Amino acid sequence: MAAFLGRASRQTRPILQLHNGITTSKARISTVGNLISRRRVVIAAAGAVCGVTLAVTLTQRVKAHLTLEPPRYPWKHDHYWSAFDVKSLRRGYQVYKQVCAACHSMDEIRYRELVGVILTEAEAKQDAFEAEIEDGPDEAGEMFMRPRKLFDALPQPFPNKKAAQAANNGAYPPDLSRAVWSNDGREDYVFSLLTGYTEFPPGVKQMGDVHYNPYFLGGIIAMAPPLYNEIIEYDDGTPATTSQLAKDIVVFLRWSVDSQMNERKKRGFKCLAVFGTLLVCLFYMKRFHLSHLKTQRIAFKSPR
């Protein structure tokens, strides 16, 4: 009986080994299949991402191709020896206050920054007093409205973003505090955008209440032409043509992002004057006071 069991165990051992080998091979095959399927999923996802990225890039390039490059204009304040035109700044603030402020805000500009540059202190206080701002809480814990002061920012046309979008057909008017430096063309782009509205060209359909401007990315812009001849009357009697209005508001927006430019140029000129004087003094010291060192002759004699 023992011999029969030993003989049976020896005969079943190869069968078990063969079965285990087949099972291992099946496991390996299933593992390889899982890896292949995972790789296919990863490759498909990467292909989809690349396709979307390529489509977006091509769309942006087509829009950029349809956009005109703004021409270069000779802005006076860009010169090293020039400053902001104060009269143009004052007119630009008037354009913003009477035209642009109906939709756009300038949260980074305070009334005190206008004093001594664009307005007098009395004029700035009067403008601030005409606009109210929510303040508080008071002693009762409630918010209240008060006239603005010099340390307050310029008023916002809408209480929040949703209200601004609802009043402008879903488009949100951006803040103009840094509008000039938010694009590559800077002043040239803003001036061209304000004066470049045209009719829709052939082949471009007008979808909804939008307008066409070749200087805007894609050409389709929700903002209506904001400036036209004699839209306001300047206090100093300057003719309020479209180009004059655009030039003045661009100068004001340029000042809003770099209001310290005049002072910085003044300090630079003072530094140049001081360093120039020091350079002349150093040249004099080198040329005359140290001349005896440069004219000395040192002779070495060998000992006898």
PDB file of C-alpha atoms in Angstrom:
ATOM      1  CA  MET A   1       0.000   0.000   0.000  1.00  0.00           C
ATOM      2  CA  ALA A   2       2.814   2.360   0.881  1.00  0.00           C
ATOM      3  CA  ALA A   3       4.571   1.522  -2.357  1.00  0.00           C
ATOM      4  CA  PHE A   4       1.393   2.236  -4.320  1.00  0.00           C
ATOM      5  CA  LEU A   5       0.963   5.656  -2.657  1.00  0.00           C
ATOM      6  CA  GLY A   6       4.588   6.590  -3.272  1.00  0.00           C
ATOM      7  CA  ARG A   7       4.285   5.610  -6.919  1.00  0.00           C
ATOM      8  CA  ALA A   8       1.054   7.689  -7.291  1.00  0.00           C
ATOM      9  CA  SER A   9       2.628  10.750  -5.660  1.00  0.00           C
ATOM     10  CA  ARG A  10       5.585  10.545  -8.039  1.00  0.00           C
ATOM     11  CA  GLN A  11       3.217  10.368 -11.006  1.00  0.00           C
ATOM     12  CA  THR A  12       1.049  13.355  -9.895  1.00  0.00           C
ATOM     13  CA  ARG A  13       4.022  15.622  -9.116  1.00  0.00           C
ATOM     14  CA  PRO A  14       4.804  16.407 -12.778  1.00  0.00           C
ATOM     15  CA  ILE A  15       1.122  17.023 -13.398  1.00  0.00           C
ATOM     16  CA  LEU A  16       1.027  19.567 -10.540  1.00  0.00           C
ATOM     17  CA  GLN A  17       4.224  21.179 -11.781  1.00  0.00           C
ATOM     18  CA  LEU A  18       2.729  21.448 -15.280  1.00  0.00           C
ATOM     19  CA  HIS A  19      -0.479  22.914 -13.842  1.00  0.00           C
ATOM     20  CA  ASN A  20       1.461  25.476 -11.787  1.00  0.00           C
ATOM     21  CA  GLY A  21       3.491  26.419 -14.842  1.00  0.00           C
ATOM     22  CA  ILE A  22       0.364  26.902 -16.926  1.00  0.00           C
ATOM     23  CA  THR A  23      -1.173  29.034 -14.135  1.00  0.00           C
ATOM     24  CA  THR A  24       1.983  31.169 -13.880  1.00  0.00           C
ATOM     25  CA  SER A  25       2.074  31.632 -17.627  1.00  0.00           C
ATOM     26  CA  LYS A  26      -1.571  32.720 -17.606  1.00  0.00           C
ATOM     27  CA  ALA A  27      -0.828  35.198 -14.800  1.00  0.00           C
ATOM     28  CA  ARG A  28       2.121  36.594 -16.723  1.00  0.00           C
ATOM     29  CA  ILE A  29       0.038  36.894 -19.876  1.00  0.00           C
ATOM     30  CA  SER A  30      -2.731  38.706 -17.965  1.00  0.00           C
ATOM     31  CA  THR A  31      -0.161  41.054 -16.362  1.00  0.00           C
ATOM     32  CA  VAL A  32       1.314  41.895 -19.759  1.00  0.00           C
ATOM     33  CA  GLY A  33      -2.182  42.470 -21.099  1.00  0.00           C
ATOM     34  CA  ASN A  34      -2.967  44.863 -18.250  1.00  0.00           C
ATOM     35  CA  LEU A  35       0.249  46.782 -18.865  1.00  0.00           C
ATOM     36  CA  ILE A  36      -0.522  47.039 -22.571  1.00  0.00           C
ATOM     37  CA  SER A  37      -4.058  48.270 -21.879  1.00  0.00           C
ATOM     38  CA  ARG A  38      -2.766  50.825 -19.384  1.00  0.00           C
ATOM     39  CA  ARG A  39      -0.210  52.074 -21.865  1.00  0.00           C
ATOM     40  CA  ARG A  40      -2.920  52.442 -24.458  1.00  0.00           C
ATOM     41  CA  VAL A  41      -5.000  54.490 -22.041  1.00  0.00           C
ATOM     42  CA  VAL A  42      -2.021  56.714 -21.194  1.00  0.00           C
ATOM     43  CA  ILE A  43      -1.144  57.177 -24.876  1.00  0.00           C
ATOM     44  CA  ALA A  44      -4.759  57.988 -25.729  1.00  0.00           C
ATOM     45  CA  ALA A  45      -4.978  60.554 -22.895  1.00  0.00           C
ATOM     46  CA  ALA A  46      -1.667  62.145 -23.934  1.00  0.00           C
ATOM     47  CA  GLY A  47      -2.877  62.298 -27.522  1.00  0.00           C
ATOM     48  CA  ALA A  48      -6.114  63.966 -26.468  1.00  0.00           C
ATOM     49  CA  VAL A  49      -4.239  66.563 -24.383  1.00  0.00           C
ATOM     50  CA  CYS A  50      -1.842  67.270 -27.244  1.00  0.00           C
ATOM     51  CA  GLY A  51      -4.759  67.592 -29.654  1.00  0.00           C
ATOM     52  CA  VAL A  52      -6.594  70.078 -27.459  1.00  0.00           C
ATOM     53  CA  THR A  53      -3.401  72.074 -26.874  1.00  0.00           C
ATOM     54  CA  LEU A  54      -2.673  72.155 -30.595  1.00  0.00           C
ATOM     55  CA  ALA A  55      -6.215  73.260 -31.378  1.00  0.00           C
ATOM     56  CA  VAL A  56      -6.074  76.084 -28.814  1.00  0.00           C
ATOM     57  CA  THR A  57      -2.652  77.175 -30.077  1.00  0.00           C
ATOM     58  CA  LEU A  58      -3.808  77.214 -33.690  1.00  0.00           C
ATOM     59  CA  THR A  59      -6.915  79.170 -32.716  1.00  0.00           C
ATOM     60  CA  GLN A  60      -4.830  81.773 -30.900  1.00  0.00           C
ATOM     61  CA  ARG A  61      -2.426  82.023 -33.822  1.00  0.00           C
ATOM     62  CA  VAL A  62      -5.271  82.493 -36.276  1.00  0.00           C
ATOM     63  CA  LYS A  63      -6.746  85.216 -34.071  1.00  0.00           C
ATOM     64  CA  ALA A  64      -3.339  86.871 -33.744  1.00  0.00           C
ATOM     65  CA  HIS A  65      -2.917  86.681 -37.507  1.00  0.00           C
ATOM     66  CA  LEU A  66      -6.223  88.506 -37.965  1.00  0.00           C
ATOM     67  CA  THR A  67      -5.182  91.210 -35.470  1.00  0.00           C
ATOM     68  CA  LEU A  68      -3.465  94.375 -36.671  1.00  0.00           C
ATOM     69  CA  GLU A  69      -0.228  95.497 -35.074  1.00  0.00           C
ATOM     70  CA  PRO A  70      -0.657  99.000 -33.580  1.00  0.00           C
ATOM     71  CA  PRO A  71       1.583 101.651 -35.142  1.00  0.00           C
ATOM     72  CA  ARG A  72       4.227 103.454 -33.156  1.00  0.00           C
ATOM     73  CA  TYR A  73       3.278 106.937 -31.930  1.00  0.00           C
ATOM     74  CA  PRO A  74       5.711 109.591 -30.615  1.00  0.00           C
ATOM     75  CA  TRP A  75       4.640 109.882 -26.976  1.00  0.00           C
ATOM     76  CA  LYS A  76       6.353 112.854 -25.404  1.00  0.00           C
ATOM     77  CA  HIS A  77       6.697 111.354 -21.935  1.00  0.00           C
ATOM     78  CA  ASP A  78       8.733 108.404 -23.273  1.00  0.00           C
ATOM     79  CA  HIS A  79      11.760 110.623 -23.884  1.00  0.00           C
ATOM     80  CA  TYR A  80      14.482 110.689 -21.249  1.00  0.00           C
ATOM     81  CA  TRP A  81      14.376 114.473 -20.927  1.00  0.00           C
ATOM     82  CA  SER A  82      10.574 114.869 -20.956  1.00  0.00           C
ATOM     83  CA  ALA A  83       7.848 114.615 -18.328  1.00  0.00           C
ATOM     84  CA  PHE A  84       4.099 114.091 -18.358  1.00  0.00           C
ATOM     85  CA  ASP A  85       2.038 116.808 -20.004  1.00  0.00           C
ATOM     86  CA  VAL A  86       0.098 118.219 -17.053  1.00  0.00           C
ATOM     87  CA  LYS A  87      -2.619 119.755 -19.236  1.00  0.00           C
ATOM     88  CA  SER A  88      -3.106 116.443 -21.045  1.00  0.00           C
ATOM     89  CA  LEU A  89      -3.281 114.646 -17.689  1.00  0.00           C
ATOM     90  CA  ARG A  90      -5.998 116.988 -16.502  1.00  0.00           C
ATOM     91  CA  ARG A  91      -7.995 116.511 -19.701  1.00  0.00           C
ATOM     92  CA  GLY A  92      -7.473 112.726 -19.499  1.00  0.00           C
ATOM     93  CA  TYR A  93      -8.863 112.657 -15.974  1.00  0.00           C
ATOM     94  CA  GLN A  94     -11.884 114.594 -17.230  1.00  0.00           C
ATOM     95  CA  VAL A  95     -12.395 112.006 -20.008  1.00  0.00           C
ATOM     96  CA  TYR A  96     -12.196 109.167 -17.497  1.00  0.00           C
ATOM     97  CA  LYS A  97     -14.556 110.873 -15.061  1.00  0.00           C
ATOM     98  CA  GLN A  98     -17.214 111.763 -17.633  1.00  0.00           C
ATOM     99  CA  VAL A  99     -16.929 108.809 -20.036  1.00  0.00           C
ATOM    100  CA  CYS A 100     -14.929 105.806 -18.837  1.00  0.00           C
ATOM    101  CA  ALA A 101     -16.013 105.831 -15.180  1.00  0.00           C
ATOM    102  CA  ALA A 102     -19.528 104.781 -16.208  1.00  0.00           C
ATOM    103  CA  CYS A 103     -18.245 101.206 -16.766  1.00  0.00           C
ATOM    104  CA  HIS A 104     -14.592 100.945 -15.668  1.00  0.00           C
ATOM    105  CA  SER A 105     -13.037 101.304 -12.231  1.00  0.00           C
ATOM    106  CA  MET A 106      -9.569 102.407 -11.066  1.00  0.00           C
ATOM    107  CA  ASP A 107      -9.202 100.769  -7.674  1.00  0.00           C
ATOM    108  CA  GLU A 108      -5.487 101.551  -7.265  1.00  0.00           C
ATOM    109  CA  ILE A 109      -5.799 105.335  -7.621  1.00  0.00           C
ATOM    110  CA  ARG A 110      -6.516 107.488  -4.559  1.00  0.00           C
ATOM    111  CA  TYR A 111      -7.710 111.068  -4.634  1.00  0.00           C
ATOM    112  CA  ARG A 112      -4.623 112.205  -2.750  1.00  0.00           C
ATOM    113  CA  GLU A 113      -2.456 111.060  -5.670  1.00  0.00           C
ATOM    114  CA  LEU A 114      -4.209 113.579  -7.912  1.00  0.00           C
ATOM    115  CA  VAL A 115      -3.317 116.517  -5.659  1.00  0.00           C
ATOM    116  CA  GLY A 116      -0.529 118.688  -7.014  1.00  0.00           C
ATOM    117  CA  VAL A 117      -0.377 116.839 -10.335  1.00  0.00           C
ATOM    118  CA  ILE A 118      -3.842 116.898 -11.899  1.00  0.00           C
ATOM    119  CA  LEU A 119      -6.053 118.671  -9.369  1.00  0.00           C
ATOM    120  CA  THR A 120      -5.608 121.136  -6.586  1.00  0.00           C
ATOM    121  CA  GLU A 121      -6.353 119.984  -3.064  1.00  0.00           C
ATOM    122  CA  ALA A 122      -9.688 121.823  -3.055  1.00  0.00           C
ATOM    123  CA  GLU A 123     -10.722 120.269  -6.392  1.00  0.00           C
ATOM    124  CA  ALA A 124      -9.721 116.778  -5.224  1.00  0.00           C
ATOM    125  CA  LYS A 125     -11.717 117.186  -2.008  1.00  0.00           C
ATOM    126  CA  GLN A 126     -14.733 118.395  -3.989  1.00  0.00           C
ATOM    127  CA  ASP A 127     -14.569 115.406  -6.363  1.00  0.00           C
ATOM    128  CA  ALA A 128     -14.209 113.017  -3.440  1.00  0.00           C
ATOM    129  CA  PHE A 129     -17.101 114.633  -1.558  1.00  0.00           C
ATOM    130  CA  GLU A 130     -19.439 114.093  -4.525  1.00  0.00           C
ATOM    131  CA  ALA A 131     -18.988 110.299  -4.382  1.00  0.00           C
ATOM    132  CA  GLU A 132     -20.134 108.212  -1.417  1.00  0.00           C
ATOM    133  CA  ILE A 133     -18.589 105.036  -0.035  1.00  0.00           C
ATOM    134  CA  GLU A 134     -19.839 102.407   2.386  1.00  0.00           C
ATOM    135  CA  ASP A 135     -18.092 102.525   5.748  1.00  0.00           C
ATOM    136  CA  GLY A 136     -18.534 101.140   9.204  1.00  0.00           C
ATOM    137  CA  PRO A 137     -19.613  99.508  11.324  1.00  0.00           C
ATOM    138  CA  ASP A 138     -20.776 102.319  13.557  1.00  0.00           C
ATOM    139  CA  GLU A 139     -21.488 102.130  17.289  1.00  0.00           C
ATOM    140  CA  ALA A 140     -24.692 100.243  16.561  1.00  0.00           C
ATOM    141  CA  GLY A 141     -22.839  97.704  14.430  1.00  0.00           C
ATOM    142  CA  GLU A 142     -24.402  98.844  11.151  1.00  0.00           C
ATOM    143  CA  MET A 143     -22.766  99.942   7.913  1.00  0.00           C
ATOM    144  CA  PHE A 144     -23.373 103.482   6.679  1.00  0.00           C
ATOM    145  CA  MET A 145     -22.652 105.671   3.668  1.00  0.00           C
ATOM    146  CA  ARG A 146     -20.305 108.647   3.905  1.00  0.00           C
ATOM    147  CA  PRO A 147     -18.679 111.059   1.446  1.00  0.00           C
ATOM    148  CA  ARG A 148     -15.300 109.970   0.180  1.00  0.00           C
ATOM    149  CA  LYS A 149     -12.093 111.560   1.399  1.00  0.00           C
ATOM    150  CA  LEU A 150      -8.642 112.044  -0.099  1.00  0.00           C
ATOM    151  CA  PHE A 151      -7.397 108.667   1.132  1.00  0.00           C
ATOM    152  CA  ASP A 152     -10.251 106.800  -0.570  1.00  0.00           C
ATOM    153  CA  ALA A 153      -9.991 105.225  -4.022  1.00  0.00           C
ATOM    154  CA  LEU A 154     -11.890 106.428  -7.052  1.00  0.00           C
ATOM    155  CA  PRO A 155     -15.500 105.165  -7.011  1.00  0.00           C
ATOM    156  CA  GLN A 156     -16.523 101.901  -8.636  1.00  0.00           C
ATOM    157  CA  PRO A 157     -19.371 101.969 -11.157  1.00  0.00           C
ATOM    158  CA  PHE A 158     -20.822  98.624 -10.000  1.00  0.00           C
ATOM    159  CA  PRO A 159     -21.052  96.997  -6.557  1.00  0.00           C
ATOM    160  CA  ASN A 160     -19.698  93.624  -7.763  1.00  0.00           C
ATOM    161  CA  LYS A 161     -18.621  91.639 -10.820  1.00  0.00           C
ATOM    162  CA  LYS A 162     -22.030  90.059 -11.417  1.00  0.00           C
ATOM    163  CA  ALA A 163     -23.717  93.443 -11.533  1.00  0.00           C
ATOM    164  CA  ALA A 164     -21.118  94.690 -14.003  1.00  0.00           C
ATOM    165  CA  GLN A 165     -21.661  91.685 -16.276  1.00  0.00           C
ATOM    166  CA  ALA A 166     -25.437  92.037 -16.084  1.00  0.00           C
ATOM    167  CA  ALA A 167     -25.230  95.678 -17.157  1.00  0.00           C
ATOM    168  CA  ASN A 168     -22.840  94.949 -20.069  1.00  0.00           C
ATOM    169  CA  ASN A 169     -24.446  91.918 -21.772  1.00  0.00           C
ATOM    170  CA  GLY A 170     -22.282  89.428 -19.901  1.00  0.00           C
ATOM    171  CA  ALA A 171     -18.958  91.204 -20.541  1.00  0.00           C
ATOM    172  CA  TYR A 172     -16.922  92.372 -17.541  1.00  0.00           C
ATOM    173  CA  PRO A 173     -15.309  95.837 -17.936  1.00  0.00           C
ATOM    174  CA  PRO A 174     -11.729  95.483 -16.654  1.00  0.00           C
ATOM    175  CA  ASP A 175     -10.107  97.785 -14.132  1.00  0.00           C
ATOM    176  CA  LEU A 176      -8.080 100.538 -15.832  1.00  0.00           C
ATOM    177  CA  SER A 177      -5.467 101.095 -13.123  1.00  0.00           C
ATOM    178  CA  ARG A 178      -2.890  99.088 -15.094  1.00  0.00           C
ATOM    179  CA  ALA A 179      -4.551  98.907 -18.485  1.00  0.00           C
ATOM    180  CA  VAL A 180      -1.566 100.410 -20.328  1.00  0.00           C
ATOM    181  CA  TRP A 181       0.917  97.830 -19.043  1.00  0.00           C
ATOM    182  CA  SER A 182      -1.417  94.837 -19.461  1.00  0.00           C
ATOM    183  CA  ASN A 183      -0.506  94.413 -23.143  1.00  0.00           C
ATOM    184  CA  ASP A 184       2.583  94.486 -25.341  1.00  0.00           C
ATOM    185  CA  GLY A 185       1.703  97.627 -27.284  1.00  0.00           C
ATOM    186  CA  ARG A 186       1.123  99.743 -24.160  1.00  0.00           C
ATOM    187  CA  GLU A 187       0.061 103.290 -25.111  1.00  0.00           C
ATOM    188  CA  ASP A 188       0.073 102.524 -28.833  1.00  0.00           C
ATOM    189  CA  TYR A 189      -2.303  99.591 -28.365  1.00  0.00           C
ATOM    190  CA  VAL A 190      -4.780 101.478 -26.160  1.00  0.00           C
ATOM    191  CA  PHE A 191      -4.828 104.492 -28.505  1.00  0.00           C
ATOM    192  CA  SER A 192      -5.302 102.276 -31.568  1.00  0.00           C
ATOM    193  CA  LEU A 193      -8.041 100.299 -29.807  1.00  0.00           C
ATOM    194  CA  LEU A 194      -9.988 103.437 -28.893  1.00  0.00           C
ATOM    195  CA  THR A 195      -9.766 104.918 -32.379  1.00  0.00           C
ATOM    196  CA  GLY A 196      -9.790 101.746 -34.523  1.00  0.00           C
ATOM    197  CA  TYR A 197     -13.462 100.721 -34.595  1.00  0.00           C
ATOM    198  CA  THR A 198     -14.658  99.842 -38.105  1.00  0.00           C
ATOM    199  CA  GLU A 199     -17.537  98.066 -39.812  1.00  0.00           C
ATOM    200  CA  PHE A 200     -17.553  94.272 -39.967  1.00  0.00           C
ATOM    201  CA  PRO A 201     -15.475  93.146 -42.961  1.00  0.00           C
ATOM    202  CA  PRO A 202     -16.911  90.761 -45.568  1.00  0.00           C
ATOM    203  CA  GLY A 203     -16.955  87.179 -44.323  1.00  0.00           C
ATOM    204  CA  VAL A 204     -17.186  88.093 -40.623  1.00  0.00           C
ATOM    205  CA  LYS A 205     -20.696  87.740 -39.217  1.00  0.00           C
ATOM    206  CA  GLN A 206     -21.988  89.896 -36.403  1.00  0.00           C
ATOM    207  CA  MET A 207     -23.260  87.603 -33.666  1.00  0.00           C
ATOM    208  CA  GLY A 208     -25.240  89.560 -31.120  1.00  0.00           C
ATOM    209  CA  ASP A 209     -24.525  93.032 -29.761  1.00  0.00           C
ATOM    210  CA  VAL A 210     -20.787  93.091 -30.510  1.00  0.00           C
ATOM    211  CA  HIS A 211     -18.486  95.343 -32.502  1.00  0.00           C
ATOM    212  CA  TYR A 212     -15.446  94.948 -34.723  1.00  0.00           C
ATOM    213  CA  ASN A 213     -12.006  96.334 -33.939  1.00  0.00           C
ATOM    214  CA  PRO A 214      -9.021  95.019 -35.924  1.00  0.00           C
ATOM    215  CA  TYR A 215      -6.612  95.857 -33.089  1.00  0.00           C
ATOM    216  CA  PHE A 216      -8.446  93.622 -30.597  1.00  0.00           C
ATOM    217  CA  LEU A 217      -7.514  89.939 -30.424  1.00  0.00           C
ATOM    218  CA  GLY A 218      -9.873  88.172 -32.817  1.00  0.00           C
ATOM    219  CA  GLY A 219     -11.481  91.438 -33.904  1.00  0.00           C
ATOM    220  CA  ILE A 220     -14.752  90.876 -31.992  1.00  0.00           C
ATOM    221  CA  ILE A 221     -15.163  93.172 -28.988  1.00  0.00           C
ATOM    222  CA  ALA A 222     -18.157  93.678 -26.713  1.00  0.00           C
ATOM    223  CA  MET A 223     -17.347  97.302 -25.821  1.00  0.00           C
ATOM    224  CA  ALA A 224     -19.039  99.858 -28.036  1.00  0.00           C
ATOM    225  CA  PRO A 225     -16.970 102.756 -29.421  1.00  0.00           C
ATOM    226  CA  PRO A 226     -16.535 104.863 -26.276  1.00  0.00           C
ATOM    227  CA  LEU A 227     -15.225 108.062 -27.905  1.00  0.00           C
ATOM    228  CA  TYR A 228     -16.489 110.280 -30.680  1.00  0.00           C
ATOM    229  CA  ASN A 229     -16.192 113.935 -31.571  1.00  0.00           C
ATOM    230  CA  GLU A 230     -17.517 116.415 -29.007  1.00  0.00           C
ATOM    231  CA  ILE A 231     -18.679 113.722 -26.584  1.00  0.00           C
ATOM    232  CA  ILE A 232     -17.578 116.071 -23.793  1.00  0.00           C
ATOM    233  CA  GLU A 233     -16.487 119.696 -23.586  1.00  0.00           C
ATOM    234  CA  TYR A 234     -13.008 120.318 -22.219  1.00  0.00           C
ATOM    235  CA  ASP A 235     -12.696 122.886 -19.442  1.00  0.00           C
ATOM    236  CA  ASP A 236      -9.696 124.525 -21.138  1.00  0.00           C
ATOM    237  CA  GLY A 237     -11.450 124.872 -24.509  1.00  0.00           C
ATOM    238  CA  THR A 238      -9.391 122.250 -26.381  1.00  0.00           C
ATOM    239  CA  PRO A 239     -11.342 120.769 -29.342  1.00  0.00           C
ATOM    240  CA  ALA A 240     -12.667 117.387 -28.170  1.00  0.00           C
ATOM    241  CA  THR A 241     -11.938 115.337 -31.269  1.00  0.00           C
ATOM    242  CA  THR A 242     -11.785 111.554 -31.092  1.00  0.00           C
ATOM    243  CA  SER A 243      -8.004 111.450 -31.436  1.00  0.00           C
ATOM    244  CA  GLN A 244      -7.553 114.191 -28.815  1.00  0.00           C
ATOM    245  CA  LEU A 245      -9.830 112.368 -26.371  1.00  0.00           C
ATOM    246  CA  ALA A 246      -7.975 109.093 -26.935  1.00  0.00           C
ATOM    247  CA  LYS A 247      -4.564 110.738 -26.564  1.00  0.00           C
ATOM    248  CA  ASP A 248      -5.510 112.434 -23.281  1.00  0.00           C
ATOM    249  CA  ILE A 249      -7.035 109.331 -21.677  1.00  0.00           C
ATOM    250  CA  VAL A 250      -4.012 107.252 -22.722  1.00  0.00           C
ATOM    251  CA  VAL A 251      -1.653 109.767 -21.087  1.00  0.00           C
ATOM    252  CA  PHE A 252      -3.760 109.653 -17.916  1.00  0.00           C
ATOM    253  CA  LEU A 253      -3.762 105.834 -17.891  1.00  0.00           C
ATOM    254  CA  ARG A 254       0.013 105.841 -18.430  1.00  0.00           C
ATOM    255  CA  TRP A 255       0.399 108.155 -15.442  1.00  0.00           C
ATOM    256  CA  SER A 256      -1.793 105.867 -13.319  1.00  0.00           C
ATOM    257  CA  VAL A 257       0.683 102.964 -13.629  1.00  0.00           C
ATOM    258  CA  ASP A 258       3.814 105.087 -13.169  1.00  0.00           C
ATOM    259  CA  SER A 259       2.873 108.224 -11.266  1.00  0.00           C
ATOM    260  CA  GLN A 260       6.423 108.594  -9.886  1.00  0.00           C
ATOM    261  CA  MET A 261       8.081 108.864 -13.306  1.00  0.00           C
ATOM    262  CA  ASN A 262       8.651 112.633 -13.112  1.00  0.00           C
ATOM    263  CA  GLU A 263      10.214 112.424  -9.658  1.00  0.00           C
ATOM    264  CA  ARG A 264      12.333 109.462 -10.725  1.00  0.00           C
ATOM    265  CA  LYS A 265      13.687 111.377 -13.699  1.00  0.00           C
ATOM    266  CA  LYS A 266      14.474 114.382 -11.498  1.00  0.00           C
ATOM    267  CA  ARG A 267      16.433 112.184  -9.092  1.00  0.00           C
ATOM    268  CA  GLY A 268      18.236 110.614 -12.031  1.00  0.00           C
ATOM    269  CA  PHE A 269      19.295 114.025 -13.381  1.00  0.00           C
ATOM    270  CA  LYS A 270      20.551 115.028  -9.936  1.00  0.00           C
ATOM    271  CA  CYS A 271      22.566 111.821  -9.676  1.00  0.00           C
ATOM    272  CA  LEU A 272      24.033 112.412 -13.125  1.00  0.00           C
ATOM    273  CA  ALA A 273      25.059 115.936 -12.113  1.00  0.00           C
ATOM    274  CA  VAL A 274      26.714 114.727  -8.902  1.00  0.00           C
ATOM    275  CA  PHE A 275      28.506 111.817 -10.565  1.00  0.00           C
ATOM    276  CA  GLY A 276      29.591 114.059 -13.429  1.00  0.00           C
ATOM    277  CA  THR A 277      31.166 116.500 -10.970  1.00  0.00           C
ATOM    278  CA  LEU A 278      32.905 113.648  -9.149  1.00  0.00           C
ATOM    279  CA  LEU A 279      34.199 112.295 -12.454  1.00  0.00           C
ATOM    280  CA  VAL A 280      35.756 115.667 -13.310  1.00  0.00           C
ATOM    281  CA  CYS A 281      37.355 115.850  -9.848  1.00  0.00           C
ATOM    282  CA  LEU A 282      38.759 112.342 -10.143  1.00  0.00           C
ATOM    283  CA  PHE A 283      40.192 113.129 -13.575  1.00  0.00           C
ATOM    284  CA  TYR A 284      41.844 116.272 -12.167  1.00  0.00           C
ATOM    285  CA  MET A 285      43.345 114.316  -9.257  1.00  0.00           C
ATOM    286  CA  LYS A 286      44.633 111.617 -11.570  1.00  0.00           C
ATOM    287  CA  ARG A 287      46.004 114.067 -14.122  1.00  0.00           C
ATOM    288  CA  PHE A 288      47.714 116.578 -11.814  1.00  0.00           C
ATOM    289  CA  HIS A 289      47.834 115.479  -8.168  1.00  0.00           C
ATOM    290  CA  LEU A 290      49.135 112.037  -9.060  1.00  0.00           C
ATOM    291  CA  SER A 291      51.354 113.158 -11.911  1.00  0.00           C
ATOM    292  CA  HIS A 292      54.529 112.893  -9.782  1.00  0.00           C
ATOM    293  CA  LEU A 293      53.901 109.184  -9.344  1.00  0.00           C
ATOM    294  CA  LYS A 294      53.447 108.635 -13.056  1.00  0.00           C
ATOM    295  CA  THR A 295      56.573 110.647 -13.999  1.00  0.00           C
ATOM    296  CA  GLN A 296      58.968 109.080 -11.502  1.00  0.00           C
ATOM    297  CA  ARG A 297      61.758 106.948 -12.817  1.00  0.00           C
ATOM    298  CA  ILE A 298      63.003 104.109 -10.666  1.00  0.00           C
ATOM    299  CA  ALA A 299      66.449 102.829 -11.524  1.00  0.00           C
ATOM    300  CA  PHE A 300      67.951  99.688 -10.076  1.00  0.00           C
ATOM    301  CA  LYS A 301      71.729  99.529  -9.874  1.00  0.00           C
ATOM    302  CA  SER A 302      73.516  96.317  -9.320  1.00  0.00           C
ATOM    303  CA  PRO A 303      75.912  96.293  -6.308  1.00  0.00           C
ATOM    304  CA  ARG A 304      79.616  96.395  -7.080  1.00  0.00           C
TER     305      ARG A 304
END
